[in-house]
Amino acid sequence: MNKVLAQILVVLSLLLGANVLATNPKLDFWNQQRRGANCFNKAITTNYFQAARAADIEFLRLAPDKWQPQQRDFLIGNADGFEKLNIEDLKQLKLVLDNAHAAGVKVVLTMISLPGARWRQLNGGKNDDRLWRDPAFMAQAEKFWTLLAAELKDHPAIVGYNPLNEPHPERGDGVSDFWTQDIVKWYERRRGSTFDPNEFNRRMVAAIRRADTNTPIILDATIYAAAPAFAILEPVNDAGVLYSVHMYEPYEFTNLKQNAGRFKYPGLVEVGDAKQRIEWNAAELEKFLQPVADWAQRHRVLPSRILVGEFGCNRTIPGAKEYLSDLLTLFEKQRWHWAFYGFREDEWDGMDYECGTGKLGWEYWKAVEAGQNPEFPRQPNQLWEVLQSRLRPQKMSGN
């Protein structure tokens, strides 16, 4: 009996050893710093991914919510009550992913809408927070991701699922300004409730893992993935999870409408409801993002498991070039993955850095008035050069 037991133990050790040595190419992708971009386009042209690859974009964070759906909401069918994936929408998504793979571009798939949480841009401009109030919608969101992961788990382009872009349960619960309101106190009150963003994260990870044990999962912090939300973020017990922060702060500077010609970078900006005056520069950007670095150190999360999922600035605002440059320097210093917003968006030029810092020009608007559908006038410029120099550091240095 002892001999038989010994043989069993040998076999088990060999099997366990094989498990330890087995590699996960999708997770391995993130073991070195990756540089990418966002694509929230209404449609994907045939040469889009080739253009991204030519720009040395390694991955695209892809949101399909604006694509033409067969029903009310793309893939979901109807966010008012999810039942099953829309098959025709799924075919469309898989075709786009095939094109990405053919071009050599990896994809992080994110959803801006989920059952009970329709994207406000597709919801008459109204915030939809039913997901955070009704347990039935949370269960539907779990089902959605289990079914979607089962369909996509073997697709070679996919290197990450990002269950929900910029979650913000606190917004519908009275917290709208992290500068003046205490997110920690809010979370203490809502921990364990349907509003709990950490419970949402755990449930989405578990839902995906029921169908796909290999594909990395990227979790946005709450408060629209802002750095202050890391004060309440809890790590998930899954080695294949990355954590994401978005960076548009100070929003009063980066957003053209909010800025209204008042602020430039570096310089003084009034932030939050209290209009707190802060001198923004490289040091202040680092200070604002320090909670992310502190959180990672505290929880022993490697830099390779942190993604700056979005960042950017309206290209026409004075100091946009310096702002992007300082952020990129910081991300490279921290060795975080990053994805700028956005690459060749098809409906909005505000963060299309290939257009430079000026207006689109008379020729573009003349073509629009003539009923044509011209592409935005893109050309080499100093603003785009800031991103290109980071996307292709070896090429730019001549190595």
CSV table of C-alpha atoms in Angstrom, one decimal:
chain,number,residue,atom,x,y,z
A,1,MET,CA,0.0,0.0,0.0
A,2,ASN,CA,2.8,2.4,0.8
A,3,LYS,CA,4.4,1.7,-2.6
A,4,VAL,CA,1.1,2.5,-4.4
A,5,LEU,CA,0.7,5.6,-2.4
A,6,ALA,CA,4.2,6.7,-3.2
A,7,GLN,CA,3.5,6.2,-6.9
A,8,ILE,CA,0.3,8.2,-6.7
A,9,LEU,CA,2.2,11.1,-5.0
A,10,VAL,CA,4.8,11.0,-7.8
A,11,VAL,CA,2.2,11.3,-10.4
A,12,LEU,CA,0.4,14.1,-8.6
A,13,SER,CA,3.7,16.0,-8.2
A,14,LEU,CA,4.3,15.7,-11.9
A,15,LEU,CA,0.9,16.9,-12.8
A,16,LEU,CA,1.2,19.8,-10.4
A,17,GLY,CA,4.6,20.6,-11.8
A,18,ALA,CA,3.1,20.7,-15.3
A,19,ASN,CA,0.5,23.1,-14.1
A,20,VAL,CA,3.0,25.4,-12.6
A,21,LEU,CA,5.2,25.4,-15.7
A,22,ALA,CA,2.3,25.8,-18.1
A,23,THR,CA,2.2,29.3,-19.6
A,24,ASN,CA,-0.8,31.5,-20.3
A,25,PRO,CA,0.0,33.6,-23.4
A,26,LYS,CA,-2.8,36.0,-22.8
A,27,LEU,CA,-1.6,36.8,-19.3
A,28,ASP,CA,2.0,36.7,-20.4
A,29,PHE,CA,1.2,39.5,-22.8
A,30,TRP,CA,1.0,41.8,-19.8
A,31,ASN,CA,4.3,40.8,-18.3
A,32,GLN,CA,6.1,43.6,-20.1
A,33,GLN,CA,4.9,47.2,-20.4
A,34,ARG,CA,2.3,47.6,-23.1
A,35,ARG,CA,1.3,50.8,-24.9
A,36,GLY,CA,-2.0,51.2,-26.6
A,37,ALA,CA,-5.0,53.3,-27.4
A,38,ASN,CA,-8.8,53.4,-27.2
A,39,CYS,CA,-11.3,52.8,-29.9
A,40,PHE,CA,-14.9,53.9,-29.2
A,41,ASN,CA,-15.8,54.3,-32.8
A,42,LYS,CA,-19.2,54.0,-34.4
A,43,ALA,CA,-17.8,51.7,-37.1
A,44,ILE,CA,-14.5,50.0,-37.8
A,45,THR,CA,-13.1,50.6,-41.3
A,46,THR,CA,-11.3,47.8,-43.1
A,47,ASN,CA,-7.9,49.5,-42.6
A,48,TYR,CA,-8.3,50.7,-39.0
A,49,PHE,CA,-6.3,48.0,-37.4
A,50,GLN,CA,-3.5,48.2,-40.0
A,51,ALA,CA,-3.3,51.9,-39.3
A,52,ALA,CA,-3.0,51.2,-35.6
A,53,ARG,CA,-0.3,48.7,-36.1
A,54,ALA,CA,1.6,51.1,-38.4
A,55,ALA,CA,1.5,53.5,-35.5
A,56,ASP,CA,3.0,50.8,-33.2
A,57,ILE,CA,-0.1,50.6,-31.1
A,58,GLU,CA,0.2,47.2,-29.4
A,59,PHE,CA,-3.4,46.9,-28.2
A,60,LEU,CA,-6.7,48.6,-28.5
A,61,ARG,CA,-9.2,49.0,-25.7
A,62,LEU,CA,-12.3,48.4,-27.8
A,63,ALA,CA,-15.9,49.3,-26.9
A,64,PRO,CA,-18.5,48.1,-29.4
A,65,ASP,CA,-21.5,49.9,-27.8
A,66,LYS,CA,-21.9,52.4,-30.6
A,67,TRP,CA,-22.0,49.8,-33.4
A,68,GLN,CA,-25.3,49.3,-35.2
A,69,PRO,CA,-27.2,46.8,-33.1
A,70,GLN,CA,-29.8,44.3,-34.3
A,71,GLN,CA,-32.0,45.2,-31.3
A,72,ARG,CA,-31.9,48.0,-28.8
A,73,ASP,CA,-28.4,47.5,-27.3
A,74,PHE,CA,-25.4,46.0,-29.0
A,75,LEU,CA,-24.7,42.4,-27.9
A,76,ILE,CA,-27.1,42.8,-24.9
A,77,GLY,CA,-30.3,42.9,-26.9
A,78,ASN,CA,-32.0,45.1,-24.5
A,79,ALA,CA,-30.4,46.6,-21.3
A,80,ASP,CA,-33.9,46.8,-19.8
A,81,GLY,CA,-33.9,43.0,-19.6
A,82,PHE,CA,-31.1,40.7,-20.8
A,83,GLU,CA,-31.9,37.2,-21.9
A,84,LYS,CA,-29.2,36.1,-24.3
A,85,LEU,CA,-26.5,37.4,-26.6
A,86,ASN,CA,-27.6,38.8,-29.9
A,87,ILE,CA,-26.1,36.3,-32.4
A,88,GLU,CA,-25.8,38.8,-35.3
A,89,ASP,CA,-24.1,41.3,-33.1
A,90,LEU,CA,-21.7,38.6,-31.9
A,91,LYS,CA,-20.9,37.7,-35.5
A,92,GLN,CA,-20.0,41.3,-36.2
A,93,LEU,CA,-17.8,41.5,-33.1
A,94,LYS,CA,-16.0,38.3,-34.0
A,95,LEU,CA,-15.3,39.6,-37.5
A,96,VAL,CA,-13.8,42.8,-36.1
A,97,LEU,CA,-11.7,40.7,-33.7
A,98,ASP,CA,-10.5,38.6,-36.7
A,99,ASN,CA,-9.4,41.7,-38.5
A,100,ALA,CA,-7.5,42.9,-35.4
A,101,HIS,CA,-5.7,39.6,-35.1
A,102,ALA,CA,-4.8,39.6,-38.8
A,103,ALA,CA,-3.2,43.1,-38.3
A,104,GLY,CA,-1.3,41.9,-35.3
A,105,VAL,CA,-3.2,44.1,-32.8
A,106,LYS,CA,-4.4,42.8,-29.5
A,107,VAL,CA,-7.8,43.8,-28.0
A,108,VAL,CA,-9.1,44.6,-24.5
A,109,LEU,CA,-12.9,44.3,-24.9
A,110,THR,CA,-14.8,46.7,-22.7
A,111,MET,CA,-18.5,47.4,-22.3
A,112,ILE,CA,-19.9,50.9,-21.7
A,113,SER,CA,-23.4,49.4,-21.2
A,114,LEU,CA,-24.5,46.4,-19.2
A,115,PRO,CA,-28.0,45.2,-18.2
A,116,GLY,CA,-29.5,47.9,-16.1
A,117,ALA,CA,-26.7,50.3,-16.9
A,118,ARG,CA,-27.2,51.7,-20.4
A,119,TRP,CA,-24.5,54.2,-21.4
A,120,ARG,CA,-25.9,57.7,-20.9
A,121,GLN,CA,-25.0,58.7,-24.5
A,122,LEU,CA,-27.4,56.0,-25.6
A,123,ASN,CA,-30.0,56.8,-22.9
A,124,GLY,CA,-31.1,60.3,-23.7
A,125,GLY,CA,-28.2,61.8,-21.7
A,126,LYS,CA,-29.6,60.3,-18.4
A,127,ASN,CA,-27.5,58.3,-16.0
A,128,ASP,CA,-28.8,54.7,-15.6
A,129,ASP,CA,-28.0,53.2,-12.2
A,130,ARG,CA,-30.5,50.4,-12.1
A,131,LEU,CA,-27.6,47.9,-12.0
A,132,TRP,CA,-26.6,49.3,-8.6
A,133,ARG,CA,-30.1,49.3,-7.2
A,134,ASP,CA,-31.8,46.1,-8.4
A,135,PRO,CA,-30.1,42.7,-7.7
A,136,ALA,CA,-31.9,41.3,-10.8
A,137,PHE,CA,-29.8,43.4,-13.1
A,138,MET,CA,-26.6,42.3,-11.3
A,139,ALA,CA,-27.5,38.7,-12.0
A,140,GLN,CA,-28.2,39.6,-15.7
A,141,ALA,CA,-24.8,41.3,-15.9
A,142,GLU,CA,-23.2,38.1,-14.6
A,143,LYS,CA,-25.0,36.0,-17.1
A,144,PHE,CA,-24.0,38.4,-19.9
A,145,TRP,CA,-20.3,38.1,-19.1
A,146,THR,CA,-20.4,34.3,-18.6
A,147,LEU,CA,-22.0,33.9,-22.1
A,148,LEU,CA,-19.7,36.4,-23.8
A,149,ALA,CA,-16.6,34.9,-22.2
A,150,ALA,CA,-17.6,31.4,-23.4
A,151,GLU,CA,-17.8,32.8,-27.0
A,152,LEU,CA,-14.6,34.7,-27.0
A,153,LYS,CA,-12.3,32.6,-24.7
A,154,ASP,CA,-10.3,31.1,-27.6
A,155,HIS,CA,-10.1,34.2,-29.8
A,156,PRO,CA,-6.4,35.0,-30.3
A,157,ALA,CA,-6.9,38.8,-30.5
A,158,ILE,CA,-8.4,39.1,-27.0
A,159,VAL,CA,-6.0,39.8,-24.2
A,160,GLY,CA,-8.4,41.2,-21.6
A,161,TYR,CA,-12.0,41.6,-20.6
A,162,ASN,CA,-12.9,45.0,-19.0
A,163,PRO,CA,-16.4,44.2,-17.6
A,164,LEU,CA,-17.7,47.8,-17.3
A,165,ASN,CA,-16.1,51.1,-18.4
A,166,GLU,CA,-15.9,53.7,-15.7
A,167,PRO,CA,-18.3,52.4,-13.1
A,168,HIS,CA,-19.9,55.1,-10.9
A,169,PRO,CA,-22.4,53.7,-8.5
A,170,GLU,CA,-21.7,56.5,-6.1
A,171,ARG,CA,-23.0,59.1,-8.6
A,172,GLY,CA,-26.6,57.9,-8.3
A,173,ASP,CA,-26.1,57.8,-4.5
A,174,GLY,CA,-25.3,61.4,-3.9
A,175,VAL,CA,-21.5,61.5,-4.5
A,176,SER,CA,-20.5,63.5,-7.5
A,177,ASP,CA,-17.4,65.4,-6.5
A,178,PHE,CA,-14.4,63.6,-5.0
A,179,TRP,CA,-12.7,66.9,-4.3
A,180,THR,CA,-15.3,67.8,-1.7
A,181,GLN,CA,-17.0,64.6,-0.8
A,182,ASP,CA,-15.6,61.7,1.2
A,183,ILE,CA,-15.6,58.5,-0.9
A,184,VAL,CA,-14.4,56.4,2.1
A,185,LYS,CA,-17.3,57.4,4.2
A,186,TRP,CA,-19.7,56.7,1.4
A,187,TYR,CA,-18.2,53.2,1.0
A,188,GLU,CA,-18.4,52.5,4.7
A,189,ARG,CA,-22.1,53.2,4.4
A,190,ARG,CA,-22.6,51.1,1.3
A,191,ARG,CA,-20.2,48.2,1.8
A,192,GLY,CA,-21.9,44.9,1.1
A,193,SER,CA,-24.9,46.5,-0.6
A,194,THR,CA,-25.9,46.5,-4.3
A,195,PHE,CA,-23.9,49.7,-4.6
A,196,ASP,CA,-20.6,48.1,-3.5
A,197,PRO,CA,-18.2,48.3,-6.4
A,198,ASN,CA,-15.9,45.7,-4.9
A,199,GLU,CA,-18.7,43.2,-4.7
A,200,PHE,CA,-19.5,44.0,-8.4
A,201,ASN,CA,-15.9,43.2,-9.3
A,202,ARG,CA,-15.9,39.9,-7.4
A,203,ARG,CA,-19.1,38.9,-9.1
A,204,MET,CA,-18.0,39.8,-12.6
A,205,VAL,CA,-14.7,38.0,-12.2
A,206,ALA,CA,-16.5,34.9,-10.9
A,207,ALA,CA,-19.0,35.1,-13.8
A,208,ILE,CA,-16.2,35.3,-16.4
A,209,ARG,CA,-14.2,32.5,-14.7
A,210,ARG,CA,-17.1,30.1,-15.0
A,211,ALA,CA,-16.5,30.1,-18.8
A,212,ASP,CA,-12.9,31.3,-19.2
A,213,THR,CA,-10.1,30.6,-16.8
A,214,ASN,CA,-7.3,32.1,-18.9
A,215,THR,CA,-8.2,35.6,-20.3
A,216,PRO,CA,-7.0,38.5,-18.0
A,217,ILE,CA,-9.8,40.6,-16.5
A,218,ILE,CA,-9.2,44.3,-16.1
A,219,LEU,CA,-11.2,46.1,-13.4
A,220,ASP,CA,-11.8,49.8,-13.5
A,221,ALA,CA,-11.9,51.6,-10.2
A,222,THR,CA,-15.1,53.4,-9.3
A,223,ILE,CA,-15.7,57.2,-9.6
A,224,TYR,CA,-15.2,56.8,-13.4
A,225,ALA,CA,-11.9,54.9,-12.7
A,226,ALA,CA,-10.4,58.0,-11.0
A,227,ALA,CA,-7.3,57.7,-8.8
A,228,PRO,CA,-9.0,58.7,-5.6
A,229,ALA,CA,-11.2,55.6,-5.9
A,230,PHE,CA,-8.2,53.4,-5.1
A,231,ALA,CA,-8.8,54.4,-1.5
A,232,ILE,CA,-11.7,51.9,-1.4
A,233,LEU,CA,-10.6,49.4,-4.1
A,234,GLU,CA,-10.1,45.9,-2.9
A,235,PRO,CA,-7.9,43.4,-4.8
A,236,VAL,CA,-9.7,40.3,-6.2
A,237,ASN,CA,-8.3,36.8,-5.4
A,238,ASP,CA,-7.4,36.0,-9.0
A,239,ALA,CA,-3.9,36.1,-10.4
A,240,GLY,CA,-5.2,37.1,-13.8
A,241,VAL,CA,-6.7,40.4,-12.8
A,242,LEU,CA,-5.3,43.9,-13.7
A,243,TYR,CA,-6.5,47.1,-12.2
A,244,SER,CA,-7.3,50.2,-14.2
A,245,VAL,CA,-7.2,54.0,-13.6
A,246,HIS,CA,-8.3,56.7,-16.0
A,247,MET,CA,-6.7,60.1,-16.1
A,248,TYR,CA,-8.4,63.2,-17.4
A,249,GLU,CA,-7.7,65.4,-14.3
A,250,PRO,CA,-8.0,68.2,-13.8
A,251,TYR,CA,-11.1,67.7,-15.9
A,252,GLU,CA,-11.7,71.5,-15.7
A,253,PHE,CA,-8.6,71.8,-17.8
A,254,THR,CA,-8.7,68.8,-20.2
A,255,ASN,CA,-12.4,69.2,-21.2
A,256,LEU,CA,-12.9,72.0,-23.8
A,257,LYS,CA,-16.4,72.9,-22.6
A,258,GLN,CA,-15.4,72.9,-18.9
A,259,ASN,CA,-12.2,74.8,-19.6
A,260,ALA,CA,-13.9,77.5,-21.7
A,261,GLY,CA,-10.6,79.1,-22.4
A,262,ARG,CA,-9.8,79.7,-18.7
A,263,PHE,CA,-6.9,77.4,-18.0
A,264,LYS,CA,-3.7,76.2,-19.6
A,265,TYR,CA,-1.0,73.7,-18.6
A,266,PRO,CA,1.1,74.1,-16.6
A,267,GLY,CA,-0.9,76.6,-14.6
A,268,LEU,CA,-3.5,77.4,-12.1
A,269,VAL,CA,-6.8,75.5,-12.4
A,270,GLU,CA,-9.9,75.7,-10.2
A,271,VAL,CA,-11.2,72.2,-9.5
A,272,GLY,CA,-14.3,70.7,-7.9
A,273,ASP,CA,-17.5,72.2,-6.7
A,274,ALA,CA,-15.5,74.4,-4.2
A,275,LYS,CA,-13.3,75.7,-7.1
A,276,GLN,CA,-10.2,74.8,-5.2
A,277,ARG,CA,-7.2,76.5,-6.8
A,278,ILE,CA,-4.3,74.2,-7.6
A,279,GLU,CA,-1.2,74.8,-9.6
A,280,TRP,CA,-1.0,71.9,-12.0
A,281,ASN,CA,2.3,70.7,-13.2
A,282,ALA,CA,4.3,67.4,-13.5
A,283,ALA,CA,4.7,67.2,-9.7
A,284,GLU,CA,0.9,67.7,-9.1
A,285,LEU,CA,0.0,65.1,-11.7
A,286,GLU,CA,2.3,62.6,-9.9
A,287,LYS,CA,0.8,63.6,-6.5
A,288,PHE,CA,-2.7,63.0,-7.9
A,289,LEU,CA,-1.8,59.5,-9.2
A,290,GLN,CA,0.2,58.6,-6.1
A,291,PRO,CA,-2.8,56.7,-4.5
A,292,VAL,CA,-2.5,54.2,-7.3
A,293,ALA,CA,1.2,53.5,-6.7
A,294,ASP,CA,0.6,53.4,-2.9
A,295,TRP,CA,-2.3,51.0,-3.3
A,296,ALA,CA,-0.2,48.7,-5.5
A,297,GLN,CA,2.6,48.7,-3.1
A,298,ARG,CA,0.3,48.1,-0.1
A,299,HIS,CA,-1.3,45.1,-1.8
A,300,ARG,CA,1.8,43.8,-3.5
A,301,VAL,CA,0.4,44.3,-6.9
A,302,LEU,CA,3.1,44.5,-9.6
A,303,PRO,CA,3.4,47.4,-12.0
A,304,SER,CA,2.6,44.9,-14.8
A,305,ARG,CA,-0.9,44.6,-13.2
A,306,ILE,CA,-1.7,48.3,-13.4
A,307,LEU,CA,-3.3,49.8,-16.6
A,308,VAL,CA,-3.9,53.4,-17.3
A,309,GLY,CA,-7.0,52.5,-19.4
A,310,GLU,CA,-7.7,56.0,-20.6
A,311,PHE,CA,-6.0,59.4,-20.5
A,312,GLY,CA,-6.1,62.5,-22.7
A,313,CYS,CA,-6.8,66.1,-23.2
A,314,ASN,CA,-8.6,68.1,-25.8
A,315,ARG,CA,-6.0,68.7,-28.4
A,316,THR,CA,-6.8,72.4,-28.9
A,317,ILE,CA,-6.3,73.5,-25.3
A,318,PRO,CA,-3.1,75.4,-24.6
A,319,GLY,CA,-0.6,73.0,-22.9
A,320,ALA,CA,-2.1,69.8,-24.3
A,321,LYS,CA,1.3,68.7,-25.6
A,322,GLU,CA,3.0,69.4,-22.2
A,323,TYR,CA,0.2,67.7,-20.3
A,324,LEU,CA,0.4,64.5,-22.4
A,325,SER,CA,4.2,64.5,-22.2
A,326,ASP,CA,4.3,64.8,-18.4
A,327,LEU,CA,1.7,62.0,-18.0
A,328,LEU,CA,3.6,59.7,-20.3
A,329,THR,CA,6.8,60.3,-18.5
A,330,LEU,CA,5.1,59.4,-15.3
A,331,PHE,CA,3.5,56.2,-16.7
A,332,GLU,CA,6.9,55.1,-18.1
A,333,LYS,CA,8.5,55.8,-14.7
A,334,GLN,CA,5.9,53.7,-12.9
A,335,ARG,CA,6.1,51.0,-15.7
A,336,TRP,CA,2.3,51.0,-16.0
A,337,HIS,CA,0.6,49.9,-19.2
A,338,TRP,CA,-1.3,52.7,-20.9
A,339,ALA,CA,-3.8,53.4,-23.6
A,340,PHE,CA,-4.4,57.0,-24.8
A,341,TYR,CA,-7.8,58.3,-25.8
A,342,GLY,CA,-8.3,57.9,-28.6
A,343,PHE,CA,-7.0,56.6,-31.9
A,344,ARG,CA,-8.8,58.0,-35.0
A,345,GLU,CA,-12.3,58.3,-33.6
A,346,ASP,CA,-14.8,58.6,-36.4
A,347,GLU,CA,-17.3,61.1,-34.9
A,348,TRP,CA,-15.2,63.5,-32.8
A,349,ASP,CA,-11.8,65.1,-33.4
A,350,GLY,CA,-11.3,66.5,-29.9
A,351,MET,CA,-8.7,63.9,-28.9
A,352,ASP,CA,-7.5,62.9,-32.4
A,353,TYR,CA,-3.9,64.0,-31.8
A,354,GLU,CA,-2.9,63.4,-35.4
A,355,CYS,CA,-5.0,66.6,-36.2
A,356,GLY,CA,-2.6,68.7,-34.3
A,357,THR,CA,-3.7,71.6,-32.1
A,358,GLY,CA,-5.5,73.8,-34.6
A,359,LYS,CA,-9.1,73.8,-36.0
A,360,LEU,CA,-10.0,71.3,-38.7
A,361,GLY,CA,-9.8,73.9,-41.4
A,362,TRP,CA,-11.8,75.3,-44.3
A,363,GLU,CA,-11.2,72.4,-46.7
A,364,TYR,CA,-12.7,69.9,-44.2
A,365,TRP,CA,-15.8,71.9,-43.6
A,366,LYS,CA,-16.3,72.6,-47.3
A,367,ALA,CA,-16.3,68.9,-47.9
A,368,VAL,CA,-18.9,68.4,-45.1
A,369,GLU,CA,-21.1,71.1,-46.6
A,370,ALA,CA,-20.9,69.4,-49.9
A,371,GLY,CA,-22.4,66.3,-48.4
A,372,GLN,CA,-19.2,64.3,-48.4
A,373,ASN,CA,-17.9,62.3,-45.4
A,374,PRO,CA,-14.3,63.4,-45.2
A,375,GLU,CA,-11.7,62.0,-42.8
A,376,PHE,CA,-10.3,64.3,-40.3
A,377,PRO,CA,-7.2,66.1,-41.7
A,378,ARG,CA,-4.4,64.1,-40.1
A,379,GLN,CA,-0.7,64.9,-40.6
A,380,PRO,CA,2.6,64.9,-38.7
A,381,ASN,CA,2.7,67.4,-35.9
A,382,GLN,CA,4.3,68.1,-32.5
A,383,LEU,CA,1.3,66.9,-30.5
A,384,TRP,CA,1.1,63.5,-32.2
A,385,GLU,CA,4.9,63.3,-32.0
A,386,VAL,CA,4.7,63.2,-28.2
A,387,LEU,CA,2.7,60.0,-28.4
A,388,GLN,CA,4.6,58.5,-31.3
A,389,SER,CA,7.9,58.9,-29.4
A,390,ARG,CA,6.5,56.8,-26.6
A,391,LEU,CA,4.8,54.2,-28.8
A,392,ARG,CA,8.0,53.5,-30.7
A,393,PRO,CA,10.8,54.3,-28.3
A,394,GLN,CA,13.4,52.0,-30.0
A,395,LYS,CA,12.7,53.4,-33.4
A,396,MET,CA,12.8,57.0,-32.3
A,397,SER,CA,16.1,56.5,-30.5
A,398,GLY,CA,17.6,54.9,-33.6
A,399,ASN,CA,18.3,51.5,-31.8
